[in-house]
Amino acid sequence: MSMFYHPEKYNIPDRPMENFIDEEEIWSILEENKDPSKEEVKAVIDRSLGKHRLSLRETAILLNANDPELIEEIKNAARQLKENVYGKRIVLFAPLYIGNYCTNDCSYCGFRVTNKKQERCTLSKEEIVEQVTALEDNGHKRLILVYGEHPLYDANFIADSVRTVYSVKHKNGEIRRVNINAAPLDIEGFKTVKAAGIGTYQIFQETYHRPTYLKVHKAGSKRNYDWRITGLDRAQEAKIDDVGIGALFGLFDWRFEVMGLLRHVNHFEAVYNVGPHTISFPRIQPASGFDIDAKYDVNDDDFTKLVAILRLAVPYTGMILTAREPAHIRDEVLQFGVSQIDGGTNIELKGYTDNKDEQNLNHEQFEISDNRTLNEVIEELVSGDYIPSFCTACYRLGRTGEHFMEFSVPGFIKRYCQPNAMLTLAEYLEDYAPPATKERGYNLIQKNLDEFEDKELKQSVEKRLERIKKGERDIYY
Ligand code: SAM
Ligand code: SF4
């Protein structure tokens, strides 16, 4: 793990399951690195291109670079890092909302307990089966299950719903990886959920700034900042290897939040010797019952800049972009090395089977800006030369921390990720794509095969593609 930037000493020492965020420290690092020179910015960029995770100080230098020319250099460096390190594939997933009962009162969320307009429901086992069947019929293989925070949704409930999802096999469809976005559990709870075979457990801190955190989380157990910020430590104590962090941009100063995310990353490295599996950076969207001041809204320029900085600061971590962002933002930040996006997303409870003509704000958590179908997302990726992927091979073979391996194991992407992306895309093209997408998809696969330098691998992939065309499924490296 030589690329970790050791040793770093911070005001609050890193101990398992203890808070590590020192607000004053973050402000002072930001303040001390104001108005960086061109040379300073370039030196930081070079460190990142040398595949080093950046320190808080180095990240502050990038965050404080305001000259348009320097911002362009930061973005170009993020593009270059993506080109050098990551392949052309983008992993696709869909969220599935299991229940919207919630005892918390988060000022930004439609599910908050005080929002009386919200119609509450929890999917029954049969309803989960129906939703998963519809998702499989669209071609999905990876889901993230989302839950409100409520005694109904304890660890056993979450584990049961995960098992139900895995049990649904419709035609050639199956869900091969289930991730979770739910409340922080205790260690026993995380063990229970792990035993159901989850992939990643995501918990977003929302804001790393404690006073803001207390302001927007008005009631319920989520008000406990320390319990939340130590949540993924407990997940790791329970041997969940893949954890996902995130901040909800729009609650507080975005520079502070990027520093918070980075401090969270180096906390994991210090305590568990492994960084987070993924980082998410949702921007706040209007919701029913929404009560957030627009003061900290992040505009498009700052947002694309912050994604580029995150890529450079944590070069080995998967980055998740959601359907919350409009097409022009997705186009730009995909170039900075986003590794996963959702497609064909519906965040209404039972939304994958209900009539989708109208968005019903009383059923969902917030509004989304991308209502395209999975096939439309795939078409867009293919036309941009990205290979849409449904690969779940690492997780299935026990290769946890796959983003880290992609980054650190030479040739890993060419040997595993790219072929697996092609194979899972071929499955999609055979089973779910309309004829025009099928043609374009196979053209892309062929183009990529032609670029293979390793002829043996090329032959091996061609053979497997033939097997898929003949009806075999779930073949991977
Ligand atoms: N209830 C659990 C929790 O709060 O962690 C998990 C599910 S919650 C529905 C998932 C995430 O949705 C939250 O962590 C938050 O970042 C995000 N979210 C909530 N309201 C949002 C909004 N108005 N716009 C964008 N994202 C939002
Ligand atoms: Fe509940 Fe989560 Fe929404 Fe907060 S963000 S109100 S905890 S569902």
XYZ file of C-alpha atoms in Angstrom, residues 61-409:
349
model
C -4.085 23.680 -2.553
C -6.265 22.326 -5.358
C -9.481 23.489 -3.668
C -8.053 26.999 -3.368
C -6.927 27.228 -7.017
C -9.291 29.742 -8.556
C -7.471 30.848 -11.692
C -9.454 29.421 -14.680
C -6.239 28.239 -16.274
C -5.298 26.256 -13.169
C -8.790 24.807 -12.884
C -8.460 23.601 -16.468
C -5.135 22.005 -15.554
C -6.779 20.214 -12.638
C -9.532 18.924 -14.911
C -7.047 17.874 -17.577
C -5.048 16.008 -14.970
C -8.197 14.173 -13.827
C -8.859 13.224 -17.467
C -5.276 12.060 -17.839
C -5.388 9.991 -14.663
C -8.546 8.327 -15.887
C -6.963 7.614 -19.295
C -3.743 6.288 -17.762
C -5.271 4.179 -15.060
C -8.886 3.354 -15.673
C -10.360 1.636 -18.691
C -13.328 2.730 -20.702
C -16.004 0.878 -18.880
C -18.737 2.257 -16.647
C -20.569 -0.009 -14.253
C -24.370 0.329 -14.191
C -26.694 -0.209 -11.263
C -30.180 0.755 -10.088
C -31.481 1.843 -6.693
C -34.450 -0.003 -5.219
C -36.318 1.760 -2.415
C -37.557 -0.822 0.078
C -39.347 1.399 2.580
C -39.853 5.065 3.405
C -40.900 4.970 7.049
C -38.462 7.163 8.910
C -38.109 8.447 12.467
C -35.561 11.118 11.569
C -36.170 14.694 10.566
C -33.579 15.537 7.920
C -34.479 18.958 6.523
C -33.597 17.954 2.950
C -35.411 14.631 2.611
C -38.978 13.856 1.549
C -39.030 10.882 3.928
C -38.533 13.027 7.063
C -40.915 12.150 9.861
C -42.502 15.618 9.889
C -43.454 15.449 6.200
C -47.081 14.466 6.579
C -47.644 14.586 2.818
C -45.369 11.608 2.306
C -47.323 8.391 1.767
C -45.516 5.686 3.727
C -45.045 2.101 2.707
C -42.719 -0.851 3.038
C -42.474 -3.340 0.220
C -43.726 -6.795 1.154
C -41.722 -9.812 0.070
C -44.036 -10.250 -2.924
C -43.649 -6.605 -3.860
C -39.859 -6.862 -3.692
C -40.072 -9.859 -6.021
C -42.235 -7.828 -8.428
C -39.852 -4.874 -8.467
C -36.780 -7.061 -8.869
C -38.450 -8.995 -11.678
C -39.126 -5.698 -13.489
C -35.520 -4.597 -12.943
C -34.183 -7.912 -14.220
C -36.452 -7.634 -17.267
C -34.743 -4.325 -18.033
C -31.330 -5.969 -17.818
C -30.089 -4.981 -14.377
C -27.628 -7.174 -12.478
C -26.575 -4.846 -9.637
C -28.880 -3.086 -7.186
C -28.525 -0.799 -4.229
C -31.320 -1.220 -1.704
C -32.377 1.976 0.088
C -34.225 2.231 3.403
C -35.535 4.982 5.666
C -34.329 4.814 9.262
C -36.961 3.107 11.360
C -37.159 0.250 13.891
C -38.983 -1.711 11.167
C -35.791 -1.781 9.134
C -33.447 -3.527 11.543
C -30.533 -5.712 10.505
C -32.671 -8.852 10.213
C -35.160 -7.056 8.005
C -32.390 -5.715 5.771
C -30.747 -9.147 5.569
C -34.097 -10.771 4.676
C -34.758 -8.280 1.913
C -31.281 -8.897 0.497
C -31.950 -12.645 0.435
C -35.276 -12.063 -1.276
C -33.606 -9.982 -3.980
C -30.979 -12.658 -4.652
C -33.673 -15.331 -4.880
C -35.463 -13.713 -7.834
C -34.458 -15.328 -11.138
C -36.589 -14.357 -14.088
C -35.841 -15.654 -17.609
C -32.083 -15.063 -17.970
C -32.204 -12.380 -15.299
C -30.700 -12.417 -11.844
C -29.273 -9.892 -9.421
C -25.634 -10.688 -8.819
C -24.651 -7.971 -6.387
C -26.773 -6.197 -3.786
C -25.398 -3.073 -2.120
C -27.047 -1.238 0.764
C -27.728 2.390 1.651
C -29.275 2.437 5.099
C -28.803 3.674 8.626
C -25.608 2.869 10.530
C -25.909 -0.372 12.516
C -24.040 -1.805 15.483
C -21.336 -4.399 14.847
C -23.708 -7.339 15.382
C -26.159 -5.761 12.938
C -23.483 -5.352 10.302
C -22.486 -9.006 10.761
C -26.098 -10.064 10.187
C -26.310 -8.044 6.996
C -22.936 -9.261 5.785
C -24.090 -12.851 6.199
C -26.815 -12.192 3.593
C -24.070 -11.599 1.029
C -24.059 -7.850 0.515
C -21.513 -6.019 -1.609
C -20.965 -2.455 -0.419
C -22.558 -0.780 2.612
C -22.955 2.943 1.992
C -23.467 5.604 4.645
C -23.206 9.254 3.659
C -22.132 11.616 6.410
C -24.203 14.286 4.583
C -22.103 17.077 6.135
C -18.843 16.770 8.027
C -19.511 20.140 9.685
C -20.966 19.352 13.101
C -22.953 22.603 13.683
C -24.587 22.263 10.254
C -25.163 18.575 10.884
C -27.082 19.393 14.061
C -29.022 22.135 12.298
C -30.333 19.933 9.469
C -30.873 16.740 11.482
C -33.466 17.956 13.871
C -34.677 14.765 15.523
C -34.183 11.033 15.720
C -31.109 8.863 16.008
C -29.476 10.419 12.959
C -28.890 13.535 15.057
C -26.009 11.685 16.674
C -23.057 12.861 14.566
C -20.541 10.557 16.256
C -22.646 7.410 15.814
C -22.933 8.176 12.119
C -19.326 9.109 11.440
C -18.149 5.914 13.127
C -20.763 3.774 11.344
C -18.478 2.452 8.639
C -15.772 1.726 11.206
C -18.253 -0.673 12.819
C -19.000 -2.136 9.384
C -15.290 -2.841 8.984
C -15.071 -4.298 12.488
C -17.827 -6.659 11.258
C -15.557 -7.537 8.292
C -17.567 -5.736 5.637
C -14.641 -4.898 3.379
C -16.386 -2.660 0.875
C -17.746 0.514 2.408
C -18.962 3.641 0.625
C -18.701 7.191 1.954
C -20.392 10.340 0.691
C -21.345 13.933 1.386
C -24.564 15.630 0.382
C -23.368 18.741 -1.413
C -25.469 21.840 -0.752
C -25.666 21.674 3.032
C -22.394 23.455 3.769
C -19.244 24.899 2.128
C -18.234 22.350 -0.545
C -14.530 22.866 0.111
C -14.976 21.856 3.726
C -16.921 18.745 2.669
C -14.207 17.626 0.237
C -11.688 17.978 3.077
C -14.045 15.975 5.324
C -14.298 13.193 2.752
C -10.534 13.088 2.445
C -10.069 12.984 6.203
C -12.531 10.077 6.270
C -10.428 8.296 3.636
C -7.189 8.695 5.532
C -8.906 7.661 8.768
C -9.794 4.317 7.130
C -6.278 3.953 5.800
C -4.784 4.672 9.222
C -7.102 2.337 11.137
C -8.008 -0.423 8.641
C -5.194 -0.083 6.126
C -7.693 0.190 3.286
C -9.496 3.161 1.763
C -13.237 3.283 1.110
C -14.557 1.302 -1.840
C -16.532 4.198 -3.264
C -17.143 7.912 -2.787
C -20.509 9.481 -3.621
C -21.100 13.199 -4.048
C -24.834 13.776 -4.481
C -25.969 17.359 -4.950
C -29.061 18.251 -3.058
C -32.343 18.168 -5.027
C -35.714 19.695 -4.188
C -37.980 17.368 -2.223
C -41.407 17.393 -0.667
C -41.103 19.110 2.763
C -37.681 20.495 1.774
C -36.284 23.172 4.106
C -32.715 24.007 3.134
C -31.235 27.434 2.553
C -29.898 27.841 -1.017
C -26.796 29.564 0.379
C -24.548 26.535 -0.043
C -25.919 25.303 -3.375
C -23.021 24.085 -5.483
C -23.049 25.481 -9.009
C -22.051 23.411 -12.037
C -18.564 24.920 -12.302
C -17.718 24.199 -8.683
C -19.284 20.761 -8.886
C -17.258 19.612 -11.892
C -14.143 21.083 -10.276
C -14.745 19.242 -7.033
C -15.236 15.913 -8.804
C -11.932 16.421 -10.646
C -10.227 17.238 -7.324
C -11.681 14.150 -5.647
C -10.377 11.994 -8.498
C -6.890 13.426 -8.040
C -7.019 13.348 -4.239
C -8.128 9.710 -3.981
C -6.998 8.179 -7.241
C -7.729 4.567 -6.284
C -11.347 4.832 -5.164
C -14.492 4.165 -7.175
C -16.607 7.244 -7.762
C -20.385 7.035 -8.061
C -22.424 9.520 -10.025
C -26.179 9.372 -9.753
C -29.121 10.074 -12.000
C -29.638 13.186 -9.912
C -27.256 15.002 -12.280
C -28.336 16.289 -15.704
C -26.785 14.960 -18.921
C -24.270 17.768 -19.516
C -22.770 17.268 -16.047
C -22.599 13.520 -16.474
C -20.801 13.951 -19.793
C -18.120 16.084 -18.223
C -17.510 14.187 -15.009
C -17.489 10.773 -16.700
C -14.248 11.964 -18.261
C -12.783 12.393 -14.768
C -13.031 8.725 -13.989
C -16.470 8.099 -12.548
C -16.699 4.334 -12.289
C -20.413 3.732 -11.679
C -23.691 5.378 -12.624
C -27.296 4.354 -12.176
C -29.518 3.840 -15.159
C -33.269 3.602 -15.652
C -33.653 4.869 -12.120
C -36.962 5.233 -10.375
C -36.914 6.310 -6.751
C -40.615 5.959 -6.131
C -41.661 3.094 -3.924
C -42.909 0.374 -6.343
C -41.848 2.730 -9.130
C -40.492 0.049 -11.442
C -43.950 -1.422 -12.005
C -46.294 1.554 -11.522
C -47.312 3.792 -14.388
C -44.275 6.016 -14.773
C -45.848 8.888 -16.695
C -45.933 11.181 -13.737
C -43.491 11.747 -10.944
C -45.311 11.657 -7.656
C -43.429 13.766 -5.144
C -45.438 12.315 -2.287
C -43.960 8.903 -2.981
C -40.360 9.678 -3.400
C -37.432 11.075 -1.559
C -36.491 13.897 -3.939
C -36.796 14.846 -7.595
C -34.375 13.413 -10.122
C -33.065 15.085 -13.249
C -32.536 11.978 -15.331
C -35.610 10.019 -16.346
C -34.001 8.040 -19.136
C -34.430 4.311 -19.423
C -31.527 1.946 -18.863
C -31.340 1.388 -22.615
C -31.092 5.129 -23.260
C -28.245 5.406 -20.758
C -26.514 2.470 -22.445
C -26.973 4.099 -25.864
C -25.407 7.300 -24.553
C -22.435 5.455 -23.055
C -21.854 3.428 -26.212
C -21.961 6.548 -28.381
C -19.347 8.100 -26.078
C -17.131 4.991 -26.513
C -17.652 3.840 -22.928
C -18.321 0.150 -22.367
C -21.402 -0.277 -20.164
C -20.661 -3.036 -17.683
C -22.730 -5.185 -15.343
C -19.676 -6.976 -14.053
C -19.803 -8.473 -10.572
C -16.836 -10.824 -10.945
C -14.606 -9.460 -8.185
C -17.314 -9.673 -5.600
C -18.298 -13.180 -6.718
C -14.702 -14.414 -6.609
C -14.019 -12.807 -3.236
C -11.779 -10.180 -4.819
C -12.917 -7.367 -2.531
C -11.559 -3.881 -2.953
C -11.710 -4.193 -6.714
C -11.296 -0.483 -7.388
C -8.084 -0.590 -5.438
C -6.859 -3.596 -7.413
C -7.758 -1.976 -10.713
C -5.635 0.904 -9.675
C -2.695 -0.836 -8.127
C -2.317 -4.165 -9.960
